[in-house]
Short mmCIF file of C-alpha atoms and ligand atoms in Angstrom, two decimals:
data_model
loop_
_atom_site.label_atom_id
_atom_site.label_comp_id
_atom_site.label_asym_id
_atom_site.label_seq_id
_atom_site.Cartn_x
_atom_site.Cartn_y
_atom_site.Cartn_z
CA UNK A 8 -17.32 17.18 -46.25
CA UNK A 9 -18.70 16.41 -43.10
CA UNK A 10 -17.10 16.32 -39.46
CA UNK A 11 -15.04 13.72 -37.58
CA UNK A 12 -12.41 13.18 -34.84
CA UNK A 13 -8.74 11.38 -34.90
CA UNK A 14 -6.67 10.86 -32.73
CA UNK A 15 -3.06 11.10 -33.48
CA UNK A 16 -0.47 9.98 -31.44
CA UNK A 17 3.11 11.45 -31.76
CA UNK A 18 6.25 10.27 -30.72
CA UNK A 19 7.26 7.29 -28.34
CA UNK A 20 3.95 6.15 -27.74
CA UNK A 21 5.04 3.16 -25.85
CA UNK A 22 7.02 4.94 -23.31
CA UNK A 23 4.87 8.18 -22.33
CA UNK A 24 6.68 9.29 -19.76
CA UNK A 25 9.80 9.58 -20.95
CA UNK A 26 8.80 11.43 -24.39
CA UNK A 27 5.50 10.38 -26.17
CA UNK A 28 2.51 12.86 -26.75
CA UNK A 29 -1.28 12.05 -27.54
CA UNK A 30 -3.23 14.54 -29.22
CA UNK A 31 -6.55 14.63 -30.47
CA UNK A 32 -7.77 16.90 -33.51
CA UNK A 33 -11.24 17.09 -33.66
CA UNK A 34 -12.62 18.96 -36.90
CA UNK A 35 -16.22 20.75 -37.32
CA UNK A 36 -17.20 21.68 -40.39
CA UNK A 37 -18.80 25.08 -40.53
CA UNK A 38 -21.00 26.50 -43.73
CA UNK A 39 -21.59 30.19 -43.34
CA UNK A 40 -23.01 32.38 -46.18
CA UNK A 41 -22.04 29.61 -48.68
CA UNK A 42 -18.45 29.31 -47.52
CA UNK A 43 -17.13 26.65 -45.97
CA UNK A 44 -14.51 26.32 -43.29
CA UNK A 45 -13.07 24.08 -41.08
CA UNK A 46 -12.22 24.35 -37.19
CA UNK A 47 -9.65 22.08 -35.96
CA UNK A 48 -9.59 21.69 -32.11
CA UNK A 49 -6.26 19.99 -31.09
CA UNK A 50 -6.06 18.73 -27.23
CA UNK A 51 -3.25 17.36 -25.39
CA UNK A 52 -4.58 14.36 -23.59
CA UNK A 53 -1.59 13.06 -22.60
CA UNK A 54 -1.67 13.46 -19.26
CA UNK A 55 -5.45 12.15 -19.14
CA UNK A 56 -3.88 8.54 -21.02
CA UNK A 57 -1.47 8.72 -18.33
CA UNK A 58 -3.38 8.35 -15.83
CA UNK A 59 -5.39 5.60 -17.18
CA UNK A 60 -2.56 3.61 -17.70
CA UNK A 61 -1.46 4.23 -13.80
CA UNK A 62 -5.45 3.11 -13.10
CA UNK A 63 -5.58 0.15 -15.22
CA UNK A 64 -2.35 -0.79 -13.59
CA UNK A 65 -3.71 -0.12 -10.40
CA UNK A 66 -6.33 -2.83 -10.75
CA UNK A 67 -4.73 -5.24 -12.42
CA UNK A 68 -2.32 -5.09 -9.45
CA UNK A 69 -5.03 -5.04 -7.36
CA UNK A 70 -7.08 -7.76 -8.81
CA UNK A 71 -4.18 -10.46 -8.80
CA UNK A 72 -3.52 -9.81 -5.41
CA UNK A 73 -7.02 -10.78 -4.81
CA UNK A 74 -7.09 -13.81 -6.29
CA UNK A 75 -4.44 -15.65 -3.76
CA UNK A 76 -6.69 -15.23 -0.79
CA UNK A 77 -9.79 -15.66 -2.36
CA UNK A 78 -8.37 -19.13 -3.45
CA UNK A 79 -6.61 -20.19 -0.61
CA UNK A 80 -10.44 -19.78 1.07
CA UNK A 81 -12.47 -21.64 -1.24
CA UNK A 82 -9.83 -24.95 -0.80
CA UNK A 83 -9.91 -24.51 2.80
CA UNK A 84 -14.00 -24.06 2.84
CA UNK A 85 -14.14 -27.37 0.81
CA UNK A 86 -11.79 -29.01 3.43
CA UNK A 87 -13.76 -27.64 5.96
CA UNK A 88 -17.30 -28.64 4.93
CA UNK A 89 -15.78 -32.44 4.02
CA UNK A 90 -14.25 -32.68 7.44
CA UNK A 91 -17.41 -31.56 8.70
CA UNK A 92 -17.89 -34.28 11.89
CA UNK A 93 -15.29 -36.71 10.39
CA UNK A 94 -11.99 -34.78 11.81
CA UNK A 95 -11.89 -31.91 14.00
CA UNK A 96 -8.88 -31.03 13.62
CA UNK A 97 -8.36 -30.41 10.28
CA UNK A 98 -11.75 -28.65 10.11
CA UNK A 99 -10.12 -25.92 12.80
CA UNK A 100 -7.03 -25.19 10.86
CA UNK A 101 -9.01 -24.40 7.91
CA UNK A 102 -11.15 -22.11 9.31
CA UNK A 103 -8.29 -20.90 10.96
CA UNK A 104 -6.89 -20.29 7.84
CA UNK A 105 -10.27 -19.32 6.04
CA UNK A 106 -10.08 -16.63 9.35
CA UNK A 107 -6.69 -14.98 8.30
CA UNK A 108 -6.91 -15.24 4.74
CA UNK A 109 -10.04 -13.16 5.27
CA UNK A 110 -8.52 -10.70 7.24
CA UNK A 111 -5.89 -10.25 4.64
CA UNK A 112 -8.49 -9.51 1.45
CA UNK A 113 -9.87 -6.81 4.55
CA UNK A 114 -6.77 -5.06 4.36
CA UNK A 115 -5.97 -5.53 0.71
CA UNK A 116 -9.32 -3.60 0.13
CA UNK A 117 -8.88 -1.12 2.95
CA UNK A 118 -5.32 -0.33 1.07
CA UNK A 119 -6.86 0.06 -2.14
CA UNK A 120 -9.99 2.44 -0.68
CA UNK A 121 -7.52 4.20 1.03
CA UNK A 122 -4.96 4.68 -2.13
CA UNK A 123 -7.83 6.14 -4.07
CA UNK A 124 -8.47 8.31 -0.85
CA UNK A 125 -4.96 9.60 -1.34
CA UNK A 126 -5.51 10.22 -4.99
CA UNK A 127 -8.48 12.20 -4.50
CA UNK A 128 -6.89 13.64 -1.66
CA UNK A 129 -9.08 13.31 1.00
CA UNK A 130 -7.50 10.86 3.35
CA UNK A 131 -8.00 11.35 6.75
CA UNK A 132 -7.54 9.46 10.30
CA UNK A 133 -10.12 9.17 12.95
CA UNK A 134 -8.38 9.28 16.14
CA UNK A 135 -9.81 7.20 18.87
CA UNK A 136 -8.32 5.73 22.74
CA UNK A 137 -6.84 2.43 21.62
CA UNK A 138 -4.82 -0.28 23.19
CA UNK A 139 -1.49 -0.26 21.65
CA UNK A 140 -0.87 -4.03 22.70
CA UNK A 141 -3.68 -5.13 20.02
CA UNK A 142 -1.07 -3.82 17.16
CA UNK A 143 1.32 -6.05 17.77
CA UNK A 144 -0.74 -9.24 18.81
CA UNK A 145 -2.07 -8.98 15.65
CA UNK A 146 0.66 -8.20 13.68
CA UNK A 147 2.25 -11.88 15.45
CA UNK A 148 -0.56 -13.78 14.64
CA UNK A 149 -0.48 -12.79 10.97
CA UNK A 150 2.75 -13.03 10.27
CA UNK A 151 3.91 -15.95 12.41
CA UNK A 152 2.72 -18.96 10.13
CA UNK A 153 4.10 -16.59 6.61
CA UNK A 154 7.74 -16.14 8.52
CA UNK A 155 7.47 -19.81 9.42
CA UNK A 156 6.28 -21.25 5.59
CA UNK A 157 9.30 -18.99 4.29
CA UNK A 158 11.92 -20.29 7.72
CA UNK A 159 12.06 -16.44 8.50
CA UNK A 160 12.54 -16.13 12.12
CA UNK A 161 10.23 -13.27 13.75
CA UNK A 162 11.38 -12.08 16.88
CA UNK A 163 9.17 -9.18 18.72
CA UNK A 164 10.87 -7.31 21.33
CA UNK A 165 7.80 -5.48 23.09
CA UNK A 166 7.59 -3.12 26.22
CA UNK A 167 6.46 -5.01 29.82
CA UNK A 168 3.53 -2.45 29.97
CA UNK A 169 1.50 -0.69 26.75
CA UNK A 170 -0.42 2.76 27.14
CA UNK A 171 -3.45 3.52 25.38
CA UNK A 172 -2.79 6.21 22.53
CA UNK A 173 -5.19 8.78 20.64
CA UNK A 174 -4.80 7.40 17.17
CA UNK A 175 -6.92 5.67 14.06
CA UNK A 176 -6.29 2.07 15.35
CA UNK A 177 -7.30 0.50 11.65
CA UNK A 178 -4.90 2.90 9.64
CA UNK A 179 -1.80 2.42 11.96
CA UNK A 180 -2.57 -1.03 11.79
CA UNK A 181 -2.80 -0.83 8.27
CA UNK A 182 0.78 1.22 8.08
CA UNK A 183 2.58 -1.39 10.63
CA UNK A 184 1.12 -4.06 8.15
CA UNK A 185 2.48 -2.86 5.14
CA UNK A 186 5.81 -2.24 6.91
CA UNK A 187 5.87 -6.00 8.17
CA UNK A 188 4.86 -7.87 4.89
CA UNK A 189 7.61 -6.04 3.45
CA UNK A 190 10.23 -6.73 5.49
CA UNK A 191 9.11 -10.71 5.12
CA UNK A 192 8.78 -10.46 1.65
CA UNK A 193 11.97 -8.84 0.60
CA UNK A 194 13.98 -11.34 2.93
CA UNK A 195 15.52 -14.77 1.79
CA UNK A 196 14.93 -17.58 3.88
CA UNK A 197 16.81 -18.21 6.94
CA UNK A 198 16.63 -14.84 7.33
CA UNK A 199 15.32 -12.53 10.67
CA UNK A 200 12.44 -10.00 10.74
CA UNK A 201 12.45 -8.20 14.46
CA UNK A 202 9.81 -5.93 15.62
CA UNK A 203 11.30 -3.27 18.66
CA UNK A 204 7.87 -1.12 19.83
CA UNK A 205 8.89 1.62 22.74
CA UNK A 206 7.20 4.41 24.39
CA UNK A 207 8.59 7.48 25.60
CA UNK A 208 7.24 8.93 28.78
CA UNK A 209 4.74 11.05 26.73
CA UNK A 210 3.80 7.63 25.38
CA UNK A 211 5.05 8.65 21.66
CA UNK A 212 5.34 5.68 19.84
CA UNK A 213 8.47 4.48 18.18
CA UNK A 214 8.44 1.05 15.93
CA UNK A 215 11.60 -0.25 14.24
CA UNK A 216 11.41 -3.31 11.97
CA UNK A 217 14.51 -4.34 10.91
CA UNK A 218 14.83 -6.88 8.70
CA UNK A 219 18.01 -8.90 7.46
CA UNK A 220 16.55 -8.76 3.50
CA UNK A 221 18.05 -7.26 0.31
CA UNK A 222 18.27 -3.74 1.12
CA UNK A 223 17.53 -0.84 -0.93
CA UNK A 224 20.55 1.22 -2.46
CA UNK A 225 21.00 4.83 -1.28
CA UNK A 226 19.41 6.80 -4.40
CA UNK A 227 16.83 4.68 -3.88
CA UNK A 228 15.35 5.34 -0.55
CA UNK A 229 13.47 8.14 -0.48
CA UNK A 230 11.92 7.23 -4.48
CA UNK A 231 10.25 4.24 -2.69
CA UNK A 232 8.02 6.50 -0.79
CA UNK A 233 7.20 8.79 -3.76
CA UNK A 234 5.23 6.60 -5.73
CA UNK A 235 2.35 8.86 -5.41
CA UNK A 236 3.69 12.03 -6.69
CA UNK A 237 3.66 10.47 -9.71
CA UNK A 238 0.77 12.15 -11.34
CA UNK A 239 2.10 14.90 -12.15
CA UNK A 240 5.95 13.66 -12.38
CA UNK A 241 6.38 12.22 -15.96
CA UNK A 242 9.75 10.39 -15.06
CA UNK A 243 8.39 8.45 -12.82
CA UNK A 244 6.90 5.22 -14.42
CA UNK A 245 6.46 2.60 -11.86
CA UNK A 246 3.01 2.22 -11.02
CA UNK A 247 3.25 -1.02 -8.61
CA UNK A 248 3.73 -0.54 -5.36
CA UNK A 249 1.59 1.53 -3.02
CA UNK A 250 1.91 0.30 -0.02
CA UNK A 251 5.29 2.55 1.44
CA UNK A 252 3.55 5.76 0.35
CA UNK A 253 0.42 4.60 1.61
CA UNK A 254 2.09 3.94 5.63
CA UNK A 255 4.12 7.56 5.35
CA UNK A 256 0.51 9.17 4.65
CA UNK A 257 -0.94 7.46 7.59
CA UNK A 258 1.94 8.08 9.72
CA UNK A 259 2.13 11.78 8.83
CA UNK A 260 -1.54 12.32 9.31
CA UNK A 261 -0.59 11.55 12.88
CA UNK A 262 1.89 14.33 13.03
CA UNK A 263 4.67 11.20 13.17
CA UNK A 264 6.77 9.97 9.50
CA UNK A 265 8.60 6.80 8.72
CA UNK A 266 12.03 6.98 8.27
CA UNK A 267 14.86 4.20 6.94
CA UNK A 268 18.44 3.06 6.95
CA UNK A 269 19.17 0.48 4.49
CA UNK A 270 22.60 -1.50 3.11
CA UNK A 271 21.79 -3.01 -0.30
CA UNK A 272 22.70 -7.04 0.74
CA UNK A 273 22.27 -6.21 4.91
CA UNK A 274 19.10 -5.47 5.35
CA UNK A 275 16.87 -2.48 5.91
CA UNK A 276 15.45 -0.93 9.28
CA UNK A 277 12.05 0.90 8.94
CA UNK A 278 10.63 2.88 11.56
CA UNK A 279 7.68 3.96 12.50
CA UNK A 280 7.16 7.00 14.58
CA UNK A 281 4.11 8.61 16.45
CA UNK A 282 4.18 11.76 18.48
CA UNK A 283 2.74 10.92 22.27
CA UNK A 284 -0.49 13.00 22.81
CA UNK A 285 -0.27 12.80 26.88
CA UNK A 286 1.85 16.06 27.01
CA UNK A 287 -0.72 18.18 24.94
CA UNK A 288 -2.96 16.44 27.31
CA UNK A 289 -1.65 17.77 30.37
CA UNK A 290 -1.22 21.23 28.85
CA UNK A 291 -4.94 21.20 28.28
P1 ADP B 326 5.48 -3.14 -3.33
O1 ADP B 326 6.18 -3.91 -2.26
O2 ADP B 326 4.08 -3.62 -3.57
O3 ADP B 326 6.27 -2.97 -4.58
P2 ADP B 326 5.74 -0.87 -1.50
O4 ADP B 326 5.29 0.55 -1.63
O5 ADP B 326 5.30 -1.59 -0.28
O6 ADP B 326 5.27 -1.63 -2.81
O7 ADP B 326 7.31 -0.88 -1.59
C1 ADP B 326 7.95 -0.15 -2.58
C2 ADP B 326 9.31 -0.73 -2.91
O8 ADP B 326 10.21 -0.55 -1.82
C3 ADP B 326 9.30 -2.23 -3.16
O9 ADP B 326 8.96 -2.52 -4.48
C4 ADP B 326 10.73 -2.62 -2.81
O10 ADP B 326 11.58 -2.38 -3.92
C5 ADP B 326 11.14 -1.63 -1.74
N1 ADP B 326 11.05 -2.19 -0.36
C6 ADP B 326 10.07 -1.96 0.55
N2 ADP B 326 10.32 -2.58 1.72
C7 ADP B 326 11.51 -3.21 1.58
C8 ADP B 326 12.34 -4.04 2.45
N3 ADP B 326 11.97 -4.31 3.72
N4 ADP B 326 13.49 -4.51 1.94
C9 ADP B 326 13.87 -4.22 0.67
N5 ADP B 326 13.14 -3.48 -0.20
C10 ADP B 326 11.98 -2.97 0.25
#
């Protein structure tokens, strides 16, 4: 009598990826000529309840890294509006923070737009003249104060003279970003994060960030890149962590890569590395 749908889930439904199947039977009842039958559609939606999991993952991620900065700036807006007149000092180094904190949800949310740009595929760089000096000034002034909070010492060992490069200034940002909160969050205090930039004479870009943090054992080094190919890889069941796979993309899409030498305990060493575009230039 009647139709209806179930959905039946078989196996380890807890751990998907390493064995569990959903399936859905869906039964229509069909009356022909006086008889009766029934037509049982079964689906394998596994995949598709993957992939919600890895989204609703995604956000909650997403969402709790959110809710630091937005936090941090509505104490530091209060401070701010009572010092208003009263103490000029404190008033600056909130807005200074209000400022930075600001910047950071910008490039939380530029991550995120950009990791569902991956998904879907259609990431792409917009390659403009830029000043390669603004990278790294910025890169200082964000990280200074976080090194300093956690007694990390940041040392930046930069070229005398910068050339402009045709690149997407925001997404290399972005990638250089990632690679730096990284090395500062994976390294104990007392601790050293360096930044080396150099320029060949075709002014390809080459920038190492070693860091003296925890390291990342051998048969784990290229994995932490992969996190993306993990779609359509059911072994793979981390879902954090976007932000390595994310950099690669952006340094590939400028015909560069990121490469890394790590000793679990020592440290790890990533680098950054952008074909110069002065030679095609001059061939042109
Ligand atoms: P997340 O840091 O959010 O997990 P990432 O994609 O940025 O995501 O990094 C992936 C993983 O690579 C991290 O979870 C961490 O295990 C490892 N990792 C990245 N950078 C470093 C580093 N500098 N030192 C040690 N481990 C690192």
């Amino acid at each position: 009598e009647g139709s209806g749908r179930r959905v039946v889930e078989l196996g380890d439904v807890e751990n998907l990826e390493a064995n569990g199947s959903v399936l859905k039977a869906s039964v229509a009842r069909v009356e022909e000529e006086g008889v009766v039958r029934a037509i049982v559609f079964i689906e394998d939606i596994t995949q598709q309840r993957l992939s919600n999991q890895s989204q609703n993952a995604f956000i909650a991620q997403a969402t709790h890294e959110l809710r630091t900065p937005l936090t941090t700036i509505r104490l530091y807006c209060e401070e701010a509006i009572e010092a208003e007149g009263a103490d000029e000092q404190v008033r600056e180094k909130a807005l200074n923070v209000i400022s930075s904190e600001t910047r950071r949800l910008e490039r939380i949310v530029g991550d995120m737009l950009c990791v569902s740009e991956i998904e879907a595929g259609s990431l792409n760089i917009r390659r403009e003249s830029m000043r390669t000096e603004q990278l790294f000034t910025e890169l200082e002034e964000d990280y200074q104060a976080q090194a300093k909070d956690k007694s990390i010492t940041l040392d930046f060992d930069l070229p005398p003279k910068f050339p402009t490069i045709q690149a997407d200034r925001d997404r290399l940002g972005q990638a250089l970003h990632n690679l730096m909160g990284n090395a500062i969050k994976y390294t104990p205090s007392g601790g050293t994060v360096s930044v080396t930039a150099s320029f060949d004479e075709h002014d390809a870009m080459s920038v190492s960030i070693p860091d003296t943090g925890i390291g990342i054992d051998e048969s784990q080094q290229e994995r932490i890149f992969e996190r993306f190919t993990r779609a359509d890889d059911r072994r793979i069941s981390q879902v954090t962590g976007s932000g390595l796979a994310l950099a690669r993309q952006i340094a590939r899409l400028h015909g560069g890569d990121i490469t890394l030498e790590s000793e679990i305990d020592q440290g790890s060493t990533f680098t950054l590395f952008v074909p110069g575009t002065t030679e095609s230039k001059q061939a042109a």
